[in-house]
mmCIF file of C-alpha atoms in Angstrom:
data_model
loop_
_atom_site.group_PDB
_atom_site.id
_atom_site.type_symbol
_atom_site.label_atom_id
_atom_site.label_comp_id
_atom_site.label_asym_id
_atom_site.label_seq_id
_atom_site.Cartn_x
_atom_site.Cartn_y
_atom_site.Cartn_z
ATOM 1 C CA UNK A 4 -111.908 -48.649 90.826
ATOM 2 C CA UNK A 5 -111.785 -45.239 89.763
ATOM 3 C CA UNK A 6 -110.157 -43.585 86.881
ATOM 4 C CA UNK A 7 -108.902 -39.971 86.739
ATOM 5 C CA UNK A 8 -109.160 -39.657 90.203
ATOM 6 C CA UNK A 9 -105.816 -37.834 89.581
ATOM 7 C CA UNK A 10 -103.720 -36.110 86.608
ATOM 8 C CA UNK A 11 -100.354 -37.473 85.863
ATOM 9 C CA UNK A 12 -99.043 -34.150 86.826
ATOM 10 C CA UNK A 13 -100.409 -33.940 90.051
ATOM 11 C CA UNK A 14 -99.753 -37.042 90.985
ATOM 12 C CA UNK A 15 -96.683 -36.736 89.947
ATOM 13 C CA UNK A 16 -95.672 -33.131 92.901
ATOM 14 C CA UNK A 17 -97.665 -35.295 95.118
ATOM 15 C CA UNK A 18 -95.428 -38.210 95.240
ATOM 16 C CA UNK A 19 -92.329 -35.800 95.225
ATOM 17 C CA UNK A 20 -93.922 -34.355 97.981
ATOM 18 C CA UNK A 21 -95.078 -37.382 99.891
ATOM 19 C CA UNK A 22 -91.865 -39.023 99.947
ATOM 20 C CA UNK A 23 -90.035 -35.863 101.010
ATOM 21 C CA UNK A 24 -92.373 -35.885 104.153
ATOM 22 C CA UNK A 25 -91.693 -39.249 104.498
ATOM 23 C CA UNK A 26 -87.683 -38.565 105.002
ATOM 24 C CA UNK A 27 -88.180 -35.491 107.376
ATOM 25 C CA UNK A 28 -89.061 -36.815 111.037
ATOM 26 C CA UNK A 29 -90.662 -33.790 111.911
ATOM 27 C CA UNK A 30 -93.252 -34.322 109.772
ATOM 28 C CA UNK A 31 -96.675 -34.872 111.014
ATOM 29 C CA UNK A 32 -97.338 -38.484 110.666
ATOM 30 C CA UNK A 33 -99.353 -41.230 112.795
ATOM 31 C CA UNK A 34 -98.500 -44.788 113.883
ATOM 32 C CA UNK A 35 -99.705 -47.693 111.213
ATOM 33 C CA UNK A 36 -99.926 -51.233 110.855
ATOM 34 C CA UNK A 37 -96.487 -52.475 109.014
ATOM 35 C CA UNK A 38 -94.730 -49.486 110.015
ATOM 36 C CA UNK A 39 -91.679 -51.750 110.687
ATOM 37 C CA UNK A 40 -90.285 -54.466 108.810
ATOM 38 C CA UNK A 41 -88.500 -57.622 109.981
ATOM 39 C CA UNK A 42 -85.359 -55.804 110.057
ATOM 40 C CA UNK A 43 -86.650 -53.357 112.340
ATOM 41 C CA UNK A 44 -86.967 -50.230 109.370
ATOM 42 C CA UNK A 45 -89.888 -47.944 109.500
ATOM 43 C CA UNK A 46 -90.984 -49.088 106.342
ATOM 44 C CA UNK A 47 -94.266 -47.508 105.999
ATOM 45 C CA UNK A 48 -95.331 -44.037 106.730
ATOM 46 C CA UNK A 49 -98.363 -42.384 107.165
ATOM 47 C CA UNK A 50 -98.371 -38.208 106.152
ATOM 48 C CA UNK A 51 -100.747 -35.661 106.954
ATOM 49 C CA UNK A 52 -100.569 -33.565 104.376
ATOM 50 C CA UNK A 53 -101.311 -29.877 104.821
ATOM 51 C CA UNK A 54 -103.713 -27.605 102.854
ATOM 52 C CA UNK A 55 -101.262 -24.865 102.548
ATOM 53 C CA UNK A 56 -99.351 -26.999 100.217
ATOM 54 C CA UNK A 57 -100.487 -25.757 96.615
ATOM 55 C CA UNK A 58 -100.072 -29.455 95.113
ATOM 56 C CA UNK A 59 -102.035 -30.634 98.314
ATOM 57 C CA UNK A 60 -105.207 -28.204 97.910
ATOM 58 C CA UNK A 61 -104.804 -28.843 94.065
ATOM 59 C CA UNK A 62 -105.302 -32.817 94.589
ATOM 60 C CA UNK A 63 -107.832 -32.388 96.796
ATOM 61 C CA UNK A 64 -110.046 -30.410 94.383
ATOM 62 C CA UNK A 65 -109.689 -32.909 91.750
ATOM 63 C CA UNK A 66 -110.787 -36.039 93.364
ATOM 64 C CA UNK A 67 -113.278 -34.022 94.558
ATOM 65 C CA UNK A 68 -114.299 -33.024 91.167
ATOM 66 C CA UNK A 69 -113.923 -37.059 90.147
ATOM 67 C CA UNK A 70 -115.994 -39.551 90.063
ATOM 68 C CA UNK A 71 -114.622 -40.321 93.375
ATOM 69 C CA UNK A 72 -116.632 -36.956 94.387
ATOM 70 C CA UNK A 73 -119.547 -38.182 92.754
ATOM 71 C CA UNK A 74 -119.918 -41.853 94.164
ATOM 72 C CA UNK A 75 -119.143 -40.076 97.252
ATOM 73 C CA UNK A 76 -122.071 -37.625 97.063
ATOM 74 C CA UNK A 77 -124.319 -40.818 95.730
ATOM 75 C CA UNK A 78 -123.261 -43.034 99.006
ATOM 76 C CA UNK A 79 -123.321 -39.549 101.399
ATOM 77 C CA UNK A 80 -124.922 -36.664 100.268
ATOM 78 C CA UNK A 81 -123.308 -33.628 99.942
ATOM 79 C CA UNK A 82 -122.667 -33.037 103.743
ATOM 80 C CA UNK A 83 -119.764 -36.121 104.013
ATOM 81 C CA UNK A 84 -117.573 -34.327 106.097
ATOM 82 C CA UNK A 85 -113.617 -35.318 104.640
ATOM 83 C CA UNK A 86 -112.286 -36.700 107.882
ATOM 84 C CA UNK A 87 -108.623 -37.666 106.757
ATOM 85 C CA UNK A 88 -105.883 -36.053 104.217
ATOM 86 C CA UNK A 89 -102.912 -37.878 104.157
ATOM 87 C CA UNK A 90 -100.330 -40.118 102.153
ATOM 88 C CA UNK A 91 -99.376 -43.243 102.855
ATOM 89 C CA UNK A 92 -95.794 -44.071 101.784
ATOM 90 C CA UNK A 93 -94.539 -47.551 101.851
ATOM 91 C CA UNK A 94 -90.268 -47.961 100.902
ATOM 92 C CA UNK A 95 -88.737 -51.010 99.161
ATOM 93 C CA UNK A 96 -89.274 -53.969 101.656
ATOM 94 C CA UNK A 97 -92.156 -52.986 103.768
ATOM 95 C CA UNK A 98 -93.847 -55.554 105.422
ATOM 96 C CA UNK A 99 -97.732 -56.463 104.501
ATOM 97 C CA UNK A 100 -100.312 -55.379 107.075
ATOM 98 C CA UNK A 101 -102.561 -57.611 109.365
ATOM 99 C CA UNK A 102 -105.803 -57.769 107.738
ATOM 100 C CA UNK A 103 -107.891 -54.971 108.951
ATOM 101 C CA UNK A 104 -110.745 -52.612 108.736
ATOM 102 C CA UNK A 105 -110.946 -48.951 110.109
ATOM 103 C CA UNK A 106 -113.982 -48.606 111.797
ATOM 104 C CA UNK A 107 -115.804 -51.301 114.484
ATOM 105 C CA UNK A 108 -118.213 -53.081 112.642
ATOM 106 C CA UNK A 109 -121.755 -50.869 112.247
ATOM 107 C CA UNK A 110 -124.866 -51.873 110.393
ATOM 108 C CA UNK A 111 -124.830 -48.450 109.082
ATOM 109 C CA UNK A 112 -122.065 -46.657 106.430
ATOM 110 C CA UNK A 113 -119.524 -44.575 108.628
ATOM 111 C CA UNK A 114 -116.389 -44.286 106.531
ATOM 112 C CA UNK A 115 -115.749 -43.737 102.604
ATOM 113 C CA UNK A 116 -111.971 -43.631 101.495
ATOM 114 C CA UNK A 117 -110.177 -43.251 98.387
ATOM 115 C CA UNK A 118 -106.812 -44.406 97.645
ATOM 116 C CA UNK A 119 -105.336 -42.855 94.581
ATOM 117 C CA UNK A 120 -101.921 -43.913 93.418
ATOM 118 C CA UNK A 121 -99.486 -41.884 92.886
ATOM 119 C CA UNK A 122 -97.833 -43.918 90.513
ATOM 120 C CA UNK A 123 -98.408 -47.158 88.490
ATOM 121 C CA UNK A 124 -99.011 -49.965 91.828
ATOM 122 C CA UNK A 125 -97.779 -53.460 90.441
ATOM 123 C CA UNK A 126 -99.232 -56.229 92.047
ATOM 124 C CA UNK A 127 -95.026 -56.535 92.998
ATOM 125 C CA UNK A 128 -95.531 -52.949 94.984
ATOM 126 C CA UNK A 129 -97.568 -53.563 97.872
ATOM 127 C CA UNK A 130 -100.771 -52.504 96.426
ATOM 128 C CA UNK A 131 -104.231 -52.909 98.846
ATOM 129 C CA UNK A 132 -105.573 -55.864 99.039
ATOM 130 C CA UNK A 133 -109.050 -55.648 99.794
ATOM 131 C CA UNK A 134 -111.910 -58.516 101.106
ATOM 132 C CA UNK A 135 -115.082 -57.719 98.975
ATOM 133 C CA UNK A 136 -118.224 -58.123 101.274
ATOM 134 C CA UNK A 137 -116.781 -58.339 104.802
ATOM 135 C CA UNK A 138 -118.172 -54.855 105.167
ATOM 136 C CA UNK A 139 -121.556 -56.249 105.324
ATOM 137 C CA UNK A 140 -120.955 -58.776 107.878
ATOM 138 C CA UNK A 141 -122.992 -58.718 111.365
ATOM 139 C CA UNK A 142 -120.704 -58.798 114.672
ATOM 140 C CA UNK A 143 -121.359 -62.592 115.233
ATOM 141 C CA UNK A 144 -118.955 -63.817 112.841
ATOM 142 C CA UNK A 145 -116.079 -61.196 113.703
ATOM 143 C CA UNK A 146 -116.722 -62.207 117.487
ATOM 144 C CA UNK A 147 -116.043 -65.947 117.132
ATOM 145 C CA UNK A 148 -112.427 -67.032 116.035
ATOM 146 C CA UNK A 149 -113.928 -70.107 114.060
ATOM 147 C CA UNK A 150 -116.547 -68.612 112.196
ATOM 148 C CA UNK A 151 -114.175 -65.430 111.266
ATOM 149 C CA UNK A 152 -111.336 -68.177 109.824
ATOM 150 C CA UNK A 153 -114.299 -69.894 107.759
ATOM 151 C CA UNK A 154 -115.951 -66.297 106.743
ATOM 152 C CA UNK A 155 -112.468 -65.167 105.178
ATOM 153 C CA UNK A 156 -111.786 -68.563 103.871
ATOM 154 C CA UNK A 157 -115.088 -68.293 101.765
ATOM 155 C CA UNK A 158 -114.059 -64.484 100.405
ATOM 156 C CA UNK A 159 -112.198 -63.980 96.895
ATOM 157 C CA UNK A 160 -109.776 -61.449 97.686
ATOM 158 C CA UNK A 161 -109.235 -58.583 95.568
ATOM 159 C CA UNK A 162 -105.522 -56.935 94.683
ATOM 160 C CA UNK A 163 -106.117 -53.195 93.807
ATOM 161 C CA UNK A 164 -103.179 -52.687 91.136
ATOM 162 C CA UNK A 165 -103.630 -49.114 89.956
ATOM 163 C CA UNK A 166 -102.166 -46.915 87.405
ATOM 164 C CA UNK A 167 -101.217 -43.604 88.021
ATOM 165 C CA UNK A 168 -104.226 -41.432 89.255
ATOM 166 C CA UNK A 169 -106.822 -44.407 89.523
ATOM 167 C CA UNK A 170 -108.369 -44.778 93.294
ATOM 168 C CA UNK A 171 -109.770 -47.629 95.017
ATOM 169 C CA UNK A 172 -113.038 -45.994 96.562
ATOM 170 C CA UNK A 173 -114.045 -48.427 99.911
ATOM 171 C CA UNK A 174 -116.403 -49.063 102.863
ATOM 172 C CA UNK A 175 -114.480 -48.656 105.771
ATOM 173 C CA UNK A 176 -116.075 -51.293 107.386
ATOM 174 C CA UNK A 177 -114.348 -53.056 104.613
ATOM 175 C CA UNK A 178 -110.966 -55.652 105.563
ATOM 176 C CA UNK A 179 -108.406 -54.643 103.837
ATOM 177 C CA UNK A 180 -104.339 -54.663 104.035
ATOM 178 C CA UNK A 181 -101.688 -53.332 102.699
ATOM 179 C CA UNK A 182 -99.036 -55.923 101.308
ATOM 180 C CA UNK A 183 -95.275 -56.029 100.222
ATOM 181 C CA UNK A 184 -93.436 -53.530 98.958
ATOM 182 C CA UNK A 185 -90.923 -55.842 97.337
ATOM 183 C CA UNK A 186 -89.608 -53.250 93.954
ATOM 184 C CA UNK A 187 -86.435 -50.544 94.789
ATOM 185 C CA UNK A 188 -89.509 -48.040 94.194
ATOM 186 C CA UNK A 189 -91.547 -46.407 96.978
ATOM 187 C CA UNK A 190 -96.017 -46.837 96.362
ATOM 188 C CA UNK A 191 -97.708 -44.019 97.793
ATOM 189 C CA UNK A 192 -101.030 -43.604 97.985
ATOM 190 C CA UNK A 193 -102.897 -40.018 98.593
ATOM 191 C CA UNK A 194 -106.398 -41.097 100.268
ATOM 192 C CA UNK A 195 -109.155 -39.088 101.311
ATOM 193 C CA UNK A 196 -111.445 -39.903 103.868
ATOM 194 C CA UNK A 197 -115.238 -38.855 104.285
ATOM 195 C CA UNK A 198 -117.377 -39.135 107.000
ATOM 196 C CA UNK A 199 -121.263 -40.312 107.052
ATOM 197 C CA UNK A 200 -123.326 -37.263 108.131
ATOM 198 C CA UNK A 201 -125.128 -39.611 110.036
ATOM 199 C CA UNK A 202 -122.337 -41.316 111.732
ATOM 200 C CA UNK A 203 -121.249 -39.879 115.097
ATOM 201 C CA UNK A 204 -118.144 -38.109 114.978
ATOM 202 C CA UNK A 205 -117.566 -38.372 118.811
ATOM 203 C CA UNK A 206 -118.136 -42.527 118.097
ATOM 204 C CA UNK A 207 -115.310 -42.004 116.123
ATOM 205 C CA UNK A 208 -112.740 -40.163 118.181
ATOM 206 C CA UNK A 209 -109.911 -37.653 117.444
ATOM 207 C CA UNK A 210 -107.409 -40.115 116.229
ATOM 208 C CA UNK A 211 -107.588 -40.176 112.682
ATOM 209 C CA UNK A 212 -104.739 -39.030 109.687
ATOM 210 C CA UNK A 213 -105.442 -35.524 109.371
ATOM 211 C CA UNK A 214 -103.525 -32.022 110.474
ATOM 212 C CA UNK A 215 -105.749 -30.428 113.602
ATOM 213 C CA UNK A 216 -105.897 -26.999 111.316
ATOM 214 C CA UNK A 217 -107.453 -29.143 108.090
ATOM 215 C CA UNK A 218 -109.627 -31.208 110.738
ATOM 216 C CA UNK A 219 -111.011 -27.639 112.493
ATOM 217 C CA UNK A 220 -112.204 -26.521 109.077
ATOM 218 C CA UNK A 221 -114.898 -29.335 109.127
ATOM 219 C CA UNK A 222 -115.210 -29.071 104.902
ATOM 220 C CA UNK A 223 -117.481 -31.316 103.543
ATOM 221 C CA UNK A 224 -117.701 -32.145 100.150
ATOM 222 C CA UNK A 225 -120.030 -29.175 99.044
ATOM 223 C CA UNK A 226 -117.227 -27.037 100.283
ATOM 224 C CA UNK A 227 -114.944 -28.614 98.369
ATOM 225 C CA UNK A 228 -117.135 -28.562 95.060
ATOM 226 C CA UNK A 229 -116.965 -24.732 95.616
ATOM 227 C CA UNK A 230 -113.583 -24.206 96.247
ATOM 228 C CA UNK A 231 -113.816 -23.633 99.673
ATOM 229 C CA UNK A 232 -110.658 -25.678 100.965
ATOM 230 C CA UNK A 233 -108.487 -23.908 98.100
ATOM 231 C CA UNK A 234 -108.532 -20.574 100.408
ATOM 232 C CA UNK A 235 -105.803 -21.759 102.476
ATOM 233 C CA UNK A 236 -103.067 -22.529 99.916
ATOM 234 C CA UNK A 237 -103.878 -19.442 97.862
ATOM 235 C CA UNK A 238 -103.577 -16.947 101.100
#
């Protein structure tokens, strides 16, 4: 975990913000696992947020500026290209997520991403849970239905409660899910994504939770160190 990935305040517009998006069906947004509870409500939403937003470009720069932005540049080097900019918004009875990681298994780091919460996540809010390890597994075990059920069974699990502005930095390789939402309070998350500079971006495809116009930019985390990202919102 990460503190100070986010101030209060900024946390704070974001959630505002998120939730809004959340509401409005023509914002941009992209399907997710859990997106519809038992009672058949789209319970969980996935926004792309926009750089044009001040309170976007403004959250940005301070995880970058985090130690999020510095484990990042430790595990990536300066050229980690951010690959996603969204918020993920889960309402009052969402559903928890099949386990899950986002990439295909790779003997090699492809994806970094950091949730930061938006709020205070009780473990009663649906907050990540996370498998510690399964990142480093070789394809044999995820291939074979036996030796998956005793791999997991073996694996402490980890529940990523967070108080407003910490962030869960992870592997993508990483199985993870999102639980229940079971408070009258939405949990959202704002999570930035970063990209190996040695992973393949065509291995990766063109489905991933970020606007076209953020994803043309191609910023990578020196840009962001130097403000580059911060054009859009103040044009």
């Amino acid at each position: 975990l990460v503190d100070g990935a986010l101030s209060e305040s900024t946390a704070r517009r974001l959630r505002e913000l998120a939730i809004a998006a959340a509401n409005d069906s023509t914002s941009s947004s992209s399907d997710v696992l859990g997106a519809v509870n038992e009672a058949g409500e789209v319970t969980r939403v996935d926004v792309h947020l926009s750089l044009d937003d001040e309170v976007v470009a403004e959250a940005l720069a301070e995880v970058a500026r985090s130690a999020v932005g510095d484990s990042v540049r430790e595990l990536c080097g300066p050229r980690a290209e951010l690959w996603e900019l969204a918020a993920m918004v889960s309402f009052p009875g969402s559903a928890p997520q099949l386990v899950h990681s986002d990439t295909l298994f790779d003997p090699d780091p492809v994806l970094f991403t950091a949730f930061v919460a938006c709020q205070d996540v009780a473990a009663e809010m649906g907050p990540t849970l996370f498998l510690p390890t399964t990142h480093l597994a070789d394809q044999t075990w995820t291939d074979n239905a036996r030796a998956r059920s005793d791999r997991l069974a073996d694996t402490s699990p980890y529940l990523a409660t967070l108080r407003t502005g910490q962030a869960a930095l992870y592997d993508g390789r990483l199985l993870h899910a999102g639980t229940a939402n079971r408070l009258c309070h939405p949990r959202v998350l704002f999570y930035v994504t970063f990209r190996h500079p040695l992973a393949d971006a065509d291995d990766l495809g063109n489905v991933h939770s970020i606007l076209p116009e953020c994803a043309d930019m191609h910023l990578t985390l020196a840009d962001l160190a130097r403000g580059a990202h911060s054009t859009r919102a103040a044009g």
